[in-house]
PDB file of C-alpha atoms in Angstrom:
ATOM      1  CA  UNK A 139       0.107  -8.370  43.427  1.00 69.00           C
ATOM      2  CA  UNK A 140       3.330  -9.873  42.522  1.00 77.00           C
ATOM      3  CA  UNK A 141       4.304 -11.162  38.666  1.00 76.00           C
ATOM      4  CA  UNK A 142       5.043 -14.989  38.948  1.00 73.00           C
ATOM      5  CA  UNK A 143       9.004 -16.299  39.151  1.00 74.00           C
ATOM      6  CA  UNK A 144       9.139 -16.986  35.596  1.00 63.00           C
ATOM      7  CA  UNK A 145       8.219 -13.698  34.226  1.00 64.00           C
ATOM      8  CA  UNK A 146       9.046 -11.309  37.569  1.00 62.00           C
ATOM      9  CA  UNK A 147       9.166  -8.272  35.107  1.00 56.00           C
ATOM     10  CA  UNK A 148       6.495  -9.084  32.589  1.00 59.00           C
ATOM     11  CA  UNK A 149       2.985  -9.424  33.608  1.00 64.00           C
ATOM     12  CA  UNK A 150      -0.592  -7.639  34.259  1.00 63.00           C
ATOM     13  CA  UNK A 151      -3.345  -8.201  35.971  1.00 68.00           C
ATOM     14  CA  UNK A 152      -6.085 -10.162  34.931  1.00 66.00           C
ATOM     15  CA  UNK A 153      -9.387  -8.245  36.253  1.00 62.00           C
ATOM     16  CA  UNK A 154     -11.515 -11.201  35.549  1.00 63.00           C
ATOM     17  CA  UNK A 155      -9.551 -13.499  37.857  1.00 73.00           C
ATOM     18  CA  UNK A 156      -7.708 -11.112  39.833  1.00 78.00           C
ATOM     19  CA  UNK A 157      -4.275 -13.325  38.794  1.00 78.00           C
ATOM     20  CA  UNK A 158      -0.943 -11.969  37.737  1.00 77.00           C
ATOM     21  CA  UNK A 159      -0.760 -13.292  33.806  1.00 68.00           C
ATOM     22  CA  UNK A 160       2.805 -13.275  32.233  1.00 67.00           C
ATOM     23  CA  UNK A 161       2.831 -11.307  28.968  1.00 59.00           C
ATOM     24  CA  UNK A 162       5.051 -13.735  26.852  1.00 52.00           C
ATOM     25  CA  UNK A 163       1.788 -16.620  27.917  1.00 45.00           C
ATOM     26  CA  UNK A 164      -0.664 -14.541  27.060  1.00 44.00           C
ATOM     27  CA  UNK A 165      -0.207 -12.419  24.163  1.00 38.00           C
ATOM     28  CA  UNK A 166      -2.740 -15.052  22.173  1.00 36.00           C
ATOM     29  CA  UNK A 167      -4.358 -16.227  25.348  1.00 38.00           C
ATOM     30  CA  UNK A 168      -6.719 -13.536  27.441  1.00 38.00           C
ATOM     31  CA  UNK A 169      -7.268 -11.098  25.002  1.00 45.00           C
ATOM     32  CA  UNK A 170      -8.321 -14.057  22.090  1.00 54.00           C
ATOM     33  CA  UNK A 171     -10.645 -15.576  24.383  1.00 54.00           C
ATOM     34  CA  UNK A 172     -13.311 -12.407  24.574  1.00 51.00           C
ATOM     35  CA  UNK A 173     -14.612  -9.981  22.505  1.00 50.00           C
ATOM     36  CA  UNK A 174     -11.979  -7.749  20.416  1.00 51.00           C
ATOM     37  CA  UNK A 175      -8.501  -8.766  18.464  1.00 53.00           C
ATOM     38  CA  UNK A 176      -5.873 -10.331  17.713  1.00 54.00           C
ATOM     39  CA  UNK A 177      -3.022 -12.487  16.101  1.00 54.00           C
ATOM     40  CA  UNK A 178      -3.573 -12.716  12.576  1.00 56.00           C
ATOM     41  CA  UNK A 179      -5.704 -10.459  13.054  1.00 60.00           C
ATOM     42  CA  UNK A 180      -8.195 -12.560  14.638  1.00 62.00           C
ATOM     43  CA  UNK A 181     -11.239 -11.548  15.810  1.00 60.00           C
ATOM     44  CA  UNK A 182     -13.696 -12.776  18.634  1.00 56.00           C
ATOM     45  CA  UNK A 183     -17.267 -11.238  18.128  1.00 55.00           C
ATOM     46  CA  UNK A 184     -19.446 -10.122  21.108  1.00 54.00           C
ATOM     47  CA  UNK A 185     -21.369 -13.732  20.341  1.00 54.00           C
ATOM     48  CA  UNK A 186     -18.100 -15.676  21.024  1.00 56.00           C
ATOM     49  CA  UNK A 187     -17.903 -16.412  17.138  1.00 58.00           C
ATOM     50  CA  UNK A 188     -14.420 -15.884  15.588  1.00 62.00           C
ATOM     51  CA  UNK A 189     -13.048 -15.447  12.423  1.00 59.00           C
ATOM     52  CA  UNK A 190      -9.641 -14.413  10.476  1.00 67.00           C
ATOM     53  CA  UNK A 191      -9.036 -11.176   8.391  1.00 72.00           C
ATOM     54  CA  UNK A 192      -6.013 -11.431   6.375  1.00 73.00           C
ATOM     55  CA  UNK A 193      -6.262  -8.598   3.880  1.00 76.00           C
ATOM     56  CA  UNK A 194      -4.035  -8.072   0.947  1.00 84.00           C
ATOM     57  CA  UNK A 195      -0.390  -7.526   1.272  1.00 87.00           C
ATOM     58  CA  UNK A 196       0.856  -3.705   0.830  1.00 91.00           C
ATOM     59  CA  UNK A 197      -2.807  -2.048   1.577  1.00 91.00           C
ATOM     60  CA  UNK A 198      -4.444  -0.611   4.380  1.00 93.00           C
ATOM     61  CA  UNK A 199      -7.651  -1.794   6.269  1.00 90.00           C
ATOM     62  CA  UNK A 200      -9.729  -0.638   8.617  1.00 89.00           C
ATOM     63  CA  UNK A 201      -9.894  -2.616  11.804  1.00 84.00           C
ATOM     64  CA  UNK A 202     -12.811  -0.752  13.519  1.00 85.00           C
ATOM     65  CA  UNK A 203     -14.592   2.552  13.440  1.00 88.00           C
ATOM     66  CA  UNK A 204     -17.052   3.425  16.289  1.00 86.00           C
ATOM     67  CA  UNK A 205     -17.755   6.822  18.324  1.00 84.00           C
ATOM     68  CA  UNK A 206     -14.477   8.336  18.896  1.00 83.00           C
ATOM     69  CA  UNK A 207     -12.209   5.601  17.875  1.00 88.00           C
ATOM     70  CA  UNK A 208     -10.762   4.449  14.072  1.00 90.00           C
ATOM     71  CA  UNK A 209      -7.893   2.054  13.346  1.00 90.00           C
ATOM     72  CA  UNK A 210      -6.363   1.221  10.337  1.00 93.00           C
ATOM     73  CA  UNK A 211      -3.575  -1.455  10.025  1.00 91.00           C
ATOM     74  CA  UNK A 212      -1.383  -1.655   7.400  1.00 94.00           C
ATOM     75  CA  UNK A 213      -0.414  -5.227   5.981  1.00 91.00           C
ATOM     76  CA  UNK A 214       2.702  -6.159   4.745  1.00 92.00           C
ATOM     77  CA  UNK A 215       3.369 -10.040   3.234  1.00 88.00           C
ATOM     78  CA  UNK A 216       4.380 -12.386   0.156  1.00 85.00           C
ATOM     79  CA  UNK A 217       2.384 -13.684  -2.442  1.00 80.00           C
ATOM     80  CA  UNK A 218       0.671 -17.279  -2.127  1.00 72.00           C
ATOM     81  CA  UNK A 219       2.230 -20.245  -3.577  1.00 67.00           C
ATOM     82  CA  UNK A 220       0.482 -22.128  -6.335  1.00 63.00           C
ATOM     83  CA  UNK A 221      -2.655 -22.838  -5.788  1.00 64.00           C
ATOM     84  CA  UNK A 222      -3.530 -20.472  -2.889  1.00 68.00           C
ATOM     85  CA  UNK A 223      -5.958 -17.740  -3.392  1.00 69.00           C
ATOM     86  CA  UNK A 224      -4.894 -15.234  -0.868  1.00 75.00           C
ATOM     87  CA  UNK A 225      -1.605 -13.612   0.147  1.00 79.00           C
ATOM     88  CA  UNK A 226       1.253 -14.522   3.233  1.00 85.00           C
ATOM     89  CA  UNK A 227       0.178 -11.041   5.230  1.00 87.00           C
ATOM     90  CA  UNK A 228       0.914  -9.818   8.489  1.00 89.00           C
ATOM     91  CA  UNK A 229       0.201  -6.473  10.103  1.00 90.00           C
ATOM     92  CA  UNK A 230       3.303  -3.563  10.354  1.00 94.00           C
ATOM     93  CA  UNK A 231       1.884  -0.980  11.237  1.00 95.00           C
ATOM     94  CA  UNK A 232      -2.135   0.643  13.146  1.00 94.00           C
ATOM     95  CA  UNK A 233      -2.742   3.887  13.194  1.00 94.00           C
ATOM     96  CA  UNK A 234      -4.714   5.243  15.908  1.00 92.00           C
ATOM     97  CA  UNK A 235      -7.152   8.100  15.603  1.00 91.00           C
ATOM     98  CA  UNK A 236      -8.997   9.565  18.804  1.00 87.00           C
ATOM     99  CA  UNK A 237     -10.451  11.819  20.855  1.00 79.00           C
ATOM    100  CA  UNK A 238     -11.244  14.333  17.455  1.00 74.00           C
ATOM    101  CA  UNK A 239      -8.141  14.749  16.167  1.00 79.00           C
ATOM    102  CA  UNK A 240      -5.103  12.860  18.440  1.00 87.00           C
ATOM    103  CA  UNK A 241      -3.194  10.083  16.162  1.00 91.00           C
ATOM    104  CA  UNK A 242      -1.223   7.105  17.649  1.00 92.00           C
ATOM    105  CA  UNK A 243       1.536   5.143  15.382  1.00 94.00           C
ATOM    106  CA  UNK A 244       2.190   2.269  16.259  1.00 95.00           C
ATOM    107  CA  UNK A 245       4.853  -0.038  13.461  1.00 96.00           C
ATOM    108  CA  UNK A 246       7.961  -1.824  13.027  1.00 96.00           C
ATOM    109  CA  UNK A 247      10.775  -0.957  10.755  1.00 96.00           C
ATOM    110  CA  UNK A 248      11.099  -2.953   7.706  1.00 94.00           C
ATOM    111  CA  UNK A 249      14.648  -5.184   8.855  1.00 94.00           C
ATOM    112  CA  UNK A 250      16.800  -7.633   7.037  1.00 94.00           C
ATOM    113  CA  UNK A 251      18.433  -9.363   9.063  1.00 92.00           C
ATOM    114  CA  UNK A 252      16.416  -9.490  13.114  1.00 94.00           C
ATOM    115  CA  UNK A 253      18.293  -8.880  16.228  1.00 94.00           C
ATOM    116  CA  UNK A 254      16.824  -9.583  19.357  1.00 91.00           C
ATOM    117  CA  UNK A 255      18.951  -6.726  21.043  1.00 94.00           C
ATOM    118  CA  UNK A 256      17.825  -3.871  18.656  1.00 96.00           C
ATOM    119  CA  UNK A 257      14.778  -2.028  19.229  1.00 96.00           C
ATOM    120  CA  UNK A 258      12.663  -2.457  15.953  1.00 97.00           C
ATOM    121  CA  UNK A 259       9.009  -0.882  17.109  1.00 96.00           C
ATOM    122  CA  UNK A 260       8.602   2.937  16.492  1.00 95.00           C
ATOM    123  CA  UNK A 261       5.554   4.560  18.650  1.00 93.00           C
ATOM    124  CA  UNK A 262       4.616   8.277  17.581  1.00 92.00           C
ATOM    125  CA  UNK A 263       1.941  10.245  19.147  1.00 89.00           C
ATOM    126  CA  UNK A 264       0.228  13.391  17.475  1.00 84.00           C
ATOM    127  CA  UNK A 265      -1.740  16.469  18.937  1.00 71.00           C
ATOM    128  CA  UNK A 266      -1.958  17.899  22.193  1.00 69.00           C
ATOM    129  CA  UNK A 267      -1.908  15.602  25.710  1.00 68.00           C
ATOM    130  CA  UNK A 268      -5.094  13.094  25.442  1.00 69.00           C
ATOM    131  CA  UNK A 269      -7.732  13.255  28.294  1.00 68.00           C
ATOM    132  CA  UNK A 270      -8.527  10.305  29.519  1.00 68.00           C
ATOM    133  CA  UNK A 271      -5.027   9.607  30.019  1.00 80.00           C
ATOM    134  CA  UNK A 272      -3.161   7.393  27.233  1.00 86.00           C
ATOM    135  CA  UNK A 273      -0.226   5.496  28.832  1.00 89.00           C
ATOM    136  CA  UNK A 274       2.879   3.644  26.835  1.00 90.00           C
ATOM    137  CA  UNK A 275       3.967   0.586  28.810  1.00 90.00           C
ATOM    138  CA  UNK A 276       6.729  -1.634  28.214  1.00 91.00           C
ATOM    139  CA  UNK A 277       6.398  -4.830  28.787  1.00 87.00           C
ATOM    140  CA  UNK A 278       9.528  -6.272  27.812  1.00 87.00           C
ATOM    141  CA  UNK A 279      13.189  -4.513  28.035  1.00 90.00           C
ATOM    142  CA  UNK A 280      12.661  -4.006  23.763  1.00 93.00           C
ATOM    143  CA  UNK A 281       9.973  -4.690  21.184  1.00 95.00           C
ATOM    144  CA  UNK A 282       7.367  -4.845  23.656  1.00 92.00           C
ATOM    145  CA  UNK A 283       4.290  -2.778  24.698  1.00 93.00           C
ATOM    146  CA  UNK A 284       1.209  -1.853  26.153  1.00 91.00           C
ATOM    147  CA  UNK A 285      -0.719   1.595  25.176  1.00 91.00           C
ATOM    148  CA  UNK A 286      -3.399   1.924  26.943  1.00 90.00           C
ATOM    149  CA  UNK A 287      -6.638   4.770  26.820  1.00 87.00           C
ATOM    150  CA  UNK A 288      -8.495   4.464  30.021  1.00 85.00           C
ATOM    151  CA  UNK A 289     -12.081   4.096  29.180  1.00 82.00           C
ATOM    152  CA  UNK A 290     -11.495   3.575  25.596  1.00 84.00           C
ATOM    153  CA  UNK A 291      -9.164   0.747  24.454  1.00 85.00           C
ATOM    154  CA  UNK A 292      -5.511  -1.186  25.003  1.00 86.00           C
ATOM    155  CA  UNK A 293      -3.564  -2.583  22.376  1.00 87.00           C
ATOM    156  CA  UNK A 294      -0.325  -4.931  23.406  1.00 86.00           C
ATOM    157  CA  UNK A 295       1.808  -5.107  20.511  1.00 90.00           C
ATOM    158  CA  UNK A 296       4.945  -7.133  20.166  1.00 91.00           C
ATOM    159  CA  UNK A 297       7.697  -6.619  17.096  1.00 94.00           C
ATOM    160  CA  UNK A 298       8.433  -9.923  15.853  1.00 92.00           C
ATOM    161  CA  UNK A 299      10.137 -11.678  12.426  1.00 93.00           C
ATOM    162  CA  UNK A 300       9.298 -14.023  10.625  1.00 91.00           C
ATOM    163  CA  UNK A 301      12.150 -16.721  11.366  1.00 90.00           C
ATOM    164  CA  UNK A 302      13.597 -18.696   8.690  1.00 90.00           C
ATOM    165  CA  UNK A 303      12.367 -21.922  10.494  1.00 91.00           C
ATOM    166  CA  UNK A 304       8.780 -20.751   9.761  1.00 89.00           C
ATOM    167  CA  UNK A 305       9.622 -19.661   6.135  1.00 89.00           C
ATOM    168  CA  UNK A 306      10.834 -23.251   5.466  1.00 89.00           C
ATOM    169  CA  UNK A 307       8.464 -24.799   7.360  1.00 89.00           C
ATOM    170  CA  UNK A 308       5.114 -22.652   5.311  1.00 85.00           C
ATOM    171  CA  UNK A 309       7.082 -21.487   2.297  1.00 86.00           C
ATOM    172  CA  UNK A 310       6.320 -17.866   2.869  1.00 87.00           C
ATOM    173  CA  UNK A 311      10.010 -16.817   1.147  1.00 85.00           C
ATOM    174  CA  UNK A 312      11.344 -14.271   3.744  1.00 88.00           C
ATOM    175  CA  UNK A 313      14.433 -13.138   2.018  1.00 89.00           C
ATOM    176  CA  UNK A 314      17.925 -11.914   3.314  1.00 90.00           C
ATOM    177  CA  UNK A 315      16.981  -7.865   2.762  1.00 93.00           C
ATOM    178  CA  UNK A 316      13.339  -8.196   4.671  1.00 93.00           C
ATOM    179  CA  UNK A 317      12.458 -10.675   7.360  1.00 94.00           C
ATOM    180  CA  UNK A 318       8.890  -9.620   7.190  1.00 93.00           C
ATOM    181  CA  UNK A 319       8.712  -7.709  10.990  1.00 94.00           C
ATOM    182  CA  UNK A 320       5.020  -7.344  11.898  1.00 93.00           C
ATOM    183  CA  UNK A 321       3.167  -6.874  14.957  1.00 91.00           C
ATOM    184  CA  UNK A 322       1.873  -9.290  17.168  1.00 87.00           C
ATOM    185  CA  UNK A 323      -1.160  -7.403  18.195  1.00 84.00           C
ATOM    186  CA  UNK A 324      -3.580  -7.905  21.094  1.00 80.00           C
ATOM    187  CA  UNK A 325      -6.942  -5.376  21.354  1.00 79.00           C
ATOM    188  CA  UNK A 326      -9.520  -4.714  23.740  1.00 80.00           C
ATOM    189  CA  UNK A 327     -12.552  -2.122  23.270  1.00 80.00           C
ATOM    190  CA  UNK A 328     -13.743  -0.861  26.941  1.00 80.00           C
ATOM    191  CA  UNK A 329     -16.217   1.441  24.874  1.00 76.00           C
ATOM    192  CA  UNK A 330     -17.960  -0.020  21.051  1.00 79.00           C
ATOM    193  CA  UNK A 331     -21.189   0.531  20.782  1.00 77.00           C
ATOM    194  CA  UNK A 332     -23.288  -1.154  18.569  1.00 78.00           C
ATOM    195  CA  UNK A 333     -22.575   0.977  15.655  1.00 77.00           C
ATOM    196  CA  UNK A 334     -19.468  -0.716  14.929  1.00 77.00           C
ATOM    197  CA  UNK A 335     -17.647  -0.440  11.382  1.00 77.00           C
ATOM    198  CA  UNK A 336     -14.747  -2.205  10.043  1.00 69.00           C
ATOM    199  CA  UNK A 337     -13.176  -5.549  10.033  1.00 64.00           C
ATOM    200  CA  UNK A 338     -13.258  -5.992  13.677  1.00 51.00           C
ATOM    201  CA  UNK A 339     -17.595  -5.348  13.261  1.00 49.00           C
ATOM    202  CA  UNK A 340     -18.663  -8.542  14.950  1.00 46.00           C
ATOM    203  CA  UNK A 341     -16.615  -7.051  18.389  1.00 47.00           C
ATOM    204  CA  UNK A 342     -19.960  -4.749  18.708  1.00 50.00           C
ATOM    205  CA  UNK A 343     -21.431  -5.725  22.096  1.00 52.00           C
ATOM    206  CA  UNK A 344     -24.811  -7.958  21.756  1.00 49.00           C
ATOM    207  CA  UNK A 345     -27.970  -7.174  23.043  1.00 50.00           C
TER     208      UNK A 345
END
């Protein structure tokens, strides 16, 4: 199975339609249409509901605890402008724990001024080999991934800014010492059971 002309380096393989999907077409797409995360974060429940977590800027949440799997994300963001009741936040940063005891980091580096050339995502892996077998995939030249568990999960994370086009255009006051780099994220559970904690809950299969 080839990748199509327009992204001949940058695709998977959709399972469900046994299709080649570009990665730079999809990163909201696939993944945001069935049951897991992503985006904001946004999350699509096991009924097909969704809904929108945005947290509070400088603190940690938990995304989803279940049976051998906990992530926390880390927001960053700006305060609201009058008359909003919630903060400008964006993930930088999940931690992964699994399999008793392995952790997976998975951030960006705080940046001033973004450069499409520089790598800005920073991956770190604790604790002896995993079994099943995790995998790091990139899937672009820089600021681009794929980690994958088999059996257990796959997260696609892309570093991005926030460009000064967008802070015009919503007022969310990106500065010249911090563009507010965050992670586009993408999740998929192969493995929740119904026990599901966390802000990612309503992913828990249905019965």
């Amino acid at each position: 199975m080839d990748c199509p002309s327009y992204c001949p380096q940058s695709c998977y393989a959709n399972c469900n339609t046994c299709k080649p999907v570009c990665v730079e077409h999809s990163i909201h797409l696939p993944m945001c249409n069935t049951p897991g995360a992503c985006g904001d974060p946004r999350f699509i429940g096991g009924d097909g509901n969704t809904f929108y977590f945005h947290g509070h800027r400088d603190a940690d949440f938990c995304v989803v605890s279940n049976r051998g799997i906990h992530i926390n994300a880390h927001f960053i963001g700006k305060s609201g402008h009058n008359g909003m009741s919630r903060d400008f936040t964006w993930i930088q940063a999940i931690a992964v724990l699994f399999n008793d005891g392995h952790r997976l980091y998975v951030g960006v580096r705080k940046t001033g001024t973004w450069d499409d050339v520089v790598e800005h995502l920073e991956i770190t892996l604790g604790g002896e080999p995993p079994r099943p077998q995790l995998s790091v995939t990139r899937t672009k030249v820089i600021n681009g991934v794929l980690v994958a568990l088999d059996g257990k999960f796959s997260v696609r994370a892309n570093a991005v800014p926030i460009t000064a086009e967008d802070s015009r255009v919503h007022r969310y006051g990106v500065t010249a010492d911090d563009c507010l780099a965050h992670l586009e994220l993408a999740f998929k559970f192969d493995a929740l059971t119904e026990d599901v904690h966390g802000a990612g809950r309503p992913t828990a299969p249905t019965t």
